[in-house]
CSV table of C-alpha atoms in Angstrom, one decimal:
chain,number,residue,atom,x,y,z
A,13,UNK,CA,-23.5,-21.6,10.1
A,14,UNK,CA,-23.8,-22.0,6.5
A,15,UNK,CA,-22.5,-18.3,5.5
A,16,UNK,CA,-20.1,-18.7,7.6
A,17,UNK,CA,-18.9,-21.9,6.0
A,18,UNK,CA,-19.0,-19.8,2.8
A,19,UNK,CA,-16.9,-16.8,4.4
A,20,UNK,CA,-14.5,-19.2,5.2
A,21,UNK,CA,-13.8,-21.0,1.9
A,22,UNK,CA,-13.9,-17.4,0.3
A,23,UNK,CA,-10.9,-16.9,3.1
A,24,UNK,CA,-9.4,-20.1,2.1
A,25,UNK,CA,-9.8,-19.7,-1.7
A,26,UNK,CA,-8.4,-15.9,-1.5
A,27,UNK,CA,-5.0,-17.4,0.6
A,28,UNK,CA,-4.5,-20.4,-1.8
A,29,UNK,CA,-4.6,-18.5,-4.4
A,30,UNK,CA,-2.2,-15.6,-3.0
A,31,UNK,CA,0.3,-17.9,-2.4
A,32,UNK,CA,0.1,-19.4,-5.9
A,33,UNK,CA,0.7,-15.9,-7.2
A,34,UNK,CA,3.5,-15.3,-5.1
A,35,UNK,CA,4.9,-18.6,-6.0
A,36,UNK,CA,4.8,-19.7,-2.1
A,37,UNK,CA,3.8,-23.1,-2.1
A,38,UNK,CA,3.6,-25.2,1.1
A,39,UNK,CA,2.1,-23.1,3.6
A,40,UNK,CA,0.6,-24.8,6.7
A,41,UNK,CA,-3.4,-24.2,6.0
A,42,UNK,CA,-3.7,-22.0,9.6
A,43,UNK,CA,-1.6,-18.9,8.0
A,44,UNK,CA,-3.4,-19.8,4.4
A,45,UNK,CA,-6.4,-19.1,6.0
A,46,UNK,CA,-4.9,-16.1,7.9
A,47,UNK,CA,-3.7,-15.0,4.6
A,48,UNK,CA,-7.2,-15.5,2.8
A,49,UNK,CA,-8.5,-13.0,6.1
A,50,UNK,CA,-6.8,-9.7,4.0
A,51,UNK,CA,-8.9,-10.4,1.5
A,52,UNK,CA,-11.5,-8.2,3.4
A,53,UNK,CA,-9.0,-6.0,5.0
A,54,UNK,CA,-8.2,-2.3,3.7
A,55,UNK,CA,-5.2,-0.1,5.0
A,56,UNK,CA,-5.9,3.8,3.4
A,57,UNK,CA,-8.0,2.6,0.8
A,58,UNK,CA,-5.1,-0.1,-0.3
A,59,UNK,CA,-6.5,-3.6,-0.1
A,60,UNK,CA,-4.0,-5.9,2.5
A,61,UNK,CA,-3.9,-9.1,0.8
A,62,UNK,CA,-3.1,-7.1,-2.8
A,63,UNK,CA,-0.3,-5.5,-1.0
A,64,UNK,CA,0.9,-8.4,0.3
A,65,UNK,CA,1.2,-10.1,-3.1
A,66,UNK,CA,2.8,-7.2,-4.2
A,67,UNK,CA,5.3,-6.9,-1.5
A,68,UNK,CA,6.6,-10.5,-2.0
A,69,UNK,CA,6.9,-9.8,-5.7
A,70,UNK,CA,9.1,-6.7,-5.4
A,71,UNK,CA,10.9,-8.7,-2.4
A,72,UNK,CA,11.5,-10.9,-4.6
A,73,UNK,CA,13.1,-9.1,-7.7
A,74,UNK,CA,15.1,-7.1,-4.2
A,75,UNK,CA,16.6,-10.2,-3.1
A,76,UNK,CA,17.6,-11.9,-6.3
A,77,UNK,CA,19.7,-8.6,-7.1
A,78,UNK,CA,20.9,-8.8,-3.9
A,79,UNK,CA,21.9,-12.2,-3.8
A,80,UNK,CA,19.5,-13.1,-0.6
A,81,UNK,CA,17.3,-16.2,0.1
A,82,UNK,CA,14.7,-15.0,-2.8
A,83,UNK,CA,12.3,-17.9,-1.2
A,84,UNK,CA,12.5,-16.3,2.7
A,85,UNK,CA,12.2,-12.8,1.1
A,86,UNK,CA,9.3,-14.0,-0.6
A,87,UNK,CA,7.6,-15.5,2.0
A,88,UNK,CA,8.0,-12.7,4.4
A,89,UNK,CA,7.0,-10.6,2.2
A,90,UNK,CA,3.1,-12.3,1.0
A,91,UNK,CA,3.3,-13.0,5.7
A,92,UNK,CA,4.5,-9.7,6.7
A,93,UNK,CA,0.7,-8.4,7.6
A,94,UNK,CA,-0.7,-11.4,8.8
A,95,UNK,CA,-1.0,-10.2,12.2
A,96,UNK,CA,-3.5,-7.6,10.9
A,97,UNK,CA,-5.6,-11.1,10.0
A,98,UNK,CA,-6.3,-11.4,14.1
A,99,UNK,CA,-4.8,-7.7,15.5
A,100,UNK,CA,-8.7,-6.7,16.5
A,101,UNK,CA,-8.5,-10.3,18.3
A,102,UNK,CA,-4.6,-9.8,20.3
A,103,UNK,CA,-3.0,-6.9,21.6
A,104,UNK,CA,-0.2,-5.6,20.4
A,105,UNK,CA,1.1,-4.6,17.3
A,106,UNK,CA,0.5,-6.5,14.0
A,107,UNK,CA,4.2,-6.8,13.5
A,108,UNK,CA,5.2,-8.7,16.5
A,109,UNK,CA,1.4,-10.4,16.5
A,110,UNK,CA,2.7,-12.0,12.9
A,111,UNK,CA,5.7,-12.7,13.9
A,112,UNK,CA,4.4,-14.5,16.9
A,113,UNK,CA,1.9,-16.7,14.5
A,114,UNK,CA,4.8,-17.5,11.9
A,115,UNK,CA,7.1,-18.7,14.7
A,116,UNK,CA,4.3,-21.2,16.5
A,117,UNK,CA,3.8,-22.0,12.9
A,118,UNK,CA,7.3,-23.0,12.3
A,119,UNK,CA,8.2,-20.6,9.4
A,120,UNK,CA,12.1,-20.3,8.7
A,121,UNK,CA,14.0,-17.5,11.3
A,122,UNK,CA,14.3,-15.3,8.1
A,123,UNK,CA,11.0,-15.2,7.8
A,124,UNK,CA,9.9,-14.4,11.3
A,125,UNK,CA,12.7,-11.7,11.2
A,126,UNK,CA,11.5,-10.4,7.9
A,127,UNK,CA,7.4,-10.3,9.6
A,128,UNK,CA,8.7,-8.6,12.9
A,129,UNK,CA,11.3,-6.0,11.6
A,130,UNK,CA,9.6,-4.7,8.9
A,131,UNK,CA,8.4,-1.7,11.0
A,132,UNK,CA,11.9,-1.5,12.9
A,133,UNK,CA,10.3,-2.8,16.2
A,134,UNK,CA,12.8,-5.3,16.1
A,135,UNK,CA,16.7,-5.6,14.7
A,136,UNK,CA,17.3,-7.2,11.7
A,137,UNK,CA,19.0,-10.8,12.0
A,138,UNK,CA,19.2,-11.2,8.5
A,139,UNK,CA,19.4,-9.8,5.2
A,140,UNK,CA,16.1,-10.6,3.8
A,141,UNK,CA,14.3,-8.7,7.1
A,142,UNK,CA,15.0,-4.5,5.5
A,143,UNK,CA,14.0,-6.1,2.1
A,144,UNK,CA,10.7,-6.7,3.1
A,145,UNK,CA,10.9,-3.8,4.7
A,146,UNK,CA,11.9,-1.6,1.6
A,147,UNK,CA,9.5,-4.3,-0.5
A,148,UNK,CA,6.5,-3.2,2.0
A,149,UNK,CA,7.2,0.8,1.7
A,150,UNK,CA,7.7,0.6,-2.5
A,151,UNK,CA,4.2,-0.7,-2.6
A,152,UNK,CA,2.4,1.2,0.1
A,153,UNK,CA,3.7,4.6,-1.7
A,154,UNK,CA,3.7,4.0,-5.0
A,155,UNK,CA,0.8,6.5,-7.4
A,156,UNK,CA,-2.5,5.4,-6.7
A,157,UNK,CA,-2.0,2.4,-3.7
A,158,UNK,CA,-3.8,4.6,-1.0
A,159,UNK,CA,-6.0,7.3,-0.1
A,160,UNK,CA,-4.9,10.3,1.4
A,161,UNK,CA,-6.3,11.5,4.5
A,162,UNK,CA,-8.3,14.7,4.9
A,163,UNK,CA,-5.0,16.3,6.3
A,164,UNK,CA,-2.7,15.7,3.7
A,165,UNK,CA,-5.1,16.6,1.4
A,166,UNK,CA,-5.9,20.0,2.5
A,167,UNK,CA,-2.1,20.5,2.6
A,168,UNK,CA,-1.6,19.4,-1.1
A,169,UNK,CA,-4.2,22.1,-1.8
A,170,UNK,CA,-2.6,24.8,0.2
A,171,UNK,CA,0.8,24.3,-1.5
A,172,UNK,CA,-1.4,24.3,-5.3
A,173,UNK,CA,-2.8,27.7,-3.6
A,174,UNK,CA,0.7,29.0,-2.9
A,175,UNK,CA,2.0,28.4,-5.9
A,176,UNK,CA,-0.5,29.8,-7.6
A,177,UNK,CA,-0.7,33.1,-5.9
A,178,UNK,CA,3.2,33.3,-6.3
A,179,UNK,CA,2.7,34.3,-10.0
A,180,UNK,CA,2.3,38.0,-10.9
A,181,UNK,CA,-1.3,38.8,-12.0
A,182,UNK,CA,-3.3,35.7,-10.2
A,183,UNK,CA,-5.4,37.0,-7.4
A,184,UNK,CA,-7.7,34.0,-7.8
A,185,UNK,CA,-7.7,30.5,-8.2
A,186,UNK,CA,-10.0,27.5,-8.2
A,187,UNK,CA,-9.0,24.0,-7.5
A,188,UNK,CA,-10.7,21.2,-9.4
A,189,UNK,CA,-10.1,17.7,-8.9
A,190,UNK,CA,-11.4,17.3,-13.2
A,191,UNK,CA,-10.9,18.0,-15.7
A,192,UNK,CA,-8.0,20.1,-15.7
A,193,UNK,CA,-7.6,20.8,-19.2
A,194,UNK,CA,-11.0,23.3,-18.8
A,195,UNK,CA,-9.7,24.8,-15.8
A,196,UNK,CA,-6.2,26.2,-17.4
A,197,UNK,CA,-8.0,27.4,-20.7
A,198,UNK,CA,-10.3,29.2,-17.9
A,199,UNK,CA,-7.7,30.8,-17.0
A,200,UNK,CA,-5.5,31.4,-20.1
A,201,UNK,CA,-9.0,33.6,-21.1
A,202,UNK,CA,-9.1,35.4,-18.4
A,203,UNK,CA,-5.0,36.0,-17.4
A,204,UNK,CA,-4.0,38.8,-19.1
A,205,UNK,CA,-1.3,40.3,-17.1
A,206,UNK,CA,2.1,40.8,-18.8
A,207,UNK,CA,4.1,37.5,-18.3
A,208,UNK,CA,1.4,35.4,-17.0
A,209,UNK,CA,1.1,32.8,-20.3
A,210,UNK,CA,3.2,30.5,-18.4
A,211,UNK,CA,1.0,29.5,-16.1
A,212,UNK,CA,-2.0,29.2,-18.2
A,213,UNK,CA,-1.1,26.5,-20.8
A,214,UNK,CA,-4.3,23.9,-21.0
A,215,UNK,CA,-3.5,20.5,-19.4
A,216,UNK,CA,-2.5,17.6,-21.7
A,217,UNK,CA,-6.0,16.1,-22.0
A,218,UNK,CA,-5.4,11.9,-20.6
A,219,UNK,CA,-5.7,8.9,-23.6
């Protein structure tokens, strides 16, 4: 009883705190707690509540460009994973689950819109519902925000091999993951075929 007591203020603390950064104030303390819940949730690597944060920022900056309700697209955009808070608890997807849990909690119709659309399961009713959706994909892709699966990987390594082999005078290559300054002047010593320099400059060592 008494950890959970502490799991739950972490949960508590973590949501309060969320929607302070997100400048979202007023939220009924059922979805703060939900909220707080991503604090211990990961999606590739990426952690949810930090994505969420992120995703009302950038929904943000979208809708006051755009001339949209900057306050609904900032909302749905720190709500639009909630359902992944309770989706190992409901069936369905997390989309329609948060949607489902904003309307019972008597969010504004933008922002259950902006919750359920952002994964096109749903039309858009209003403007603010594709920014969060555009908001959502800017910071799941961005450099660094995710893992990549074993798949993709191996695919990024077979296009390095590819294009590696398509120069004249490479019939072997290694790929390193670090550093890869030492691997190109590896390979600048050994290269000697006539117009193979080019692809043996040494990598710009990182500050």
């Amino acid at each position: 009883a008494k950890a959970r007591a502490e799991v739950d203020l972490v949960m508590r603390q973590a949501g309060e705190q969320a929607a302070y950064d997100a400048g979202v104030p007023g939220l009924p303390p059922d979805i703060v707690k939900l909220l707080g819940r991503l604090k211990f949730r990961t999606s590739y690597g990426q952690n949810v509540l930090v994505h969420s944060t992120e995703t009302s920022a950038l929904a943000a900056v979208i809708a006051a460009e755009l001339g949209a309700d900057v306050m609904a697209a900032k909302m749905g955009g720190l709500l639009h994973d909630i359902g992944k808070a309770v989706d190992h608890e409901v069936e369905g997807p997390h989309a329609a689950i948060g949607a489902a849990i904003a309307l019972k909690a008597d969010l504004p119709p933008k922002v259950v819109n902006g919750i359920a659309a952002h994964h096109q399961e749903v039309e858009y009713t209003c403007l603010e519902a594709p920014i969060v959706q555009v908001a959502d994909a800017i910071s799941a892709s961005r450099p660094g925000a995710r893992g990549e699966t074993m798949e993709t990987y191996v695919k990024r390594l077979e296009d390095l091999q590819a294009i590696a082999e398509s120069f004249g005078g490479v019939n072997h290559w290694v790929g390193l993951a670090s550093p890869n300054s030492a691997m190109a002047a590896r390979q600048r010593r050994r290269c000697c075929s006539p117009g193979s320099g080019g692809i043996s400059r040494p990598g710009r060592r990182r500050p």
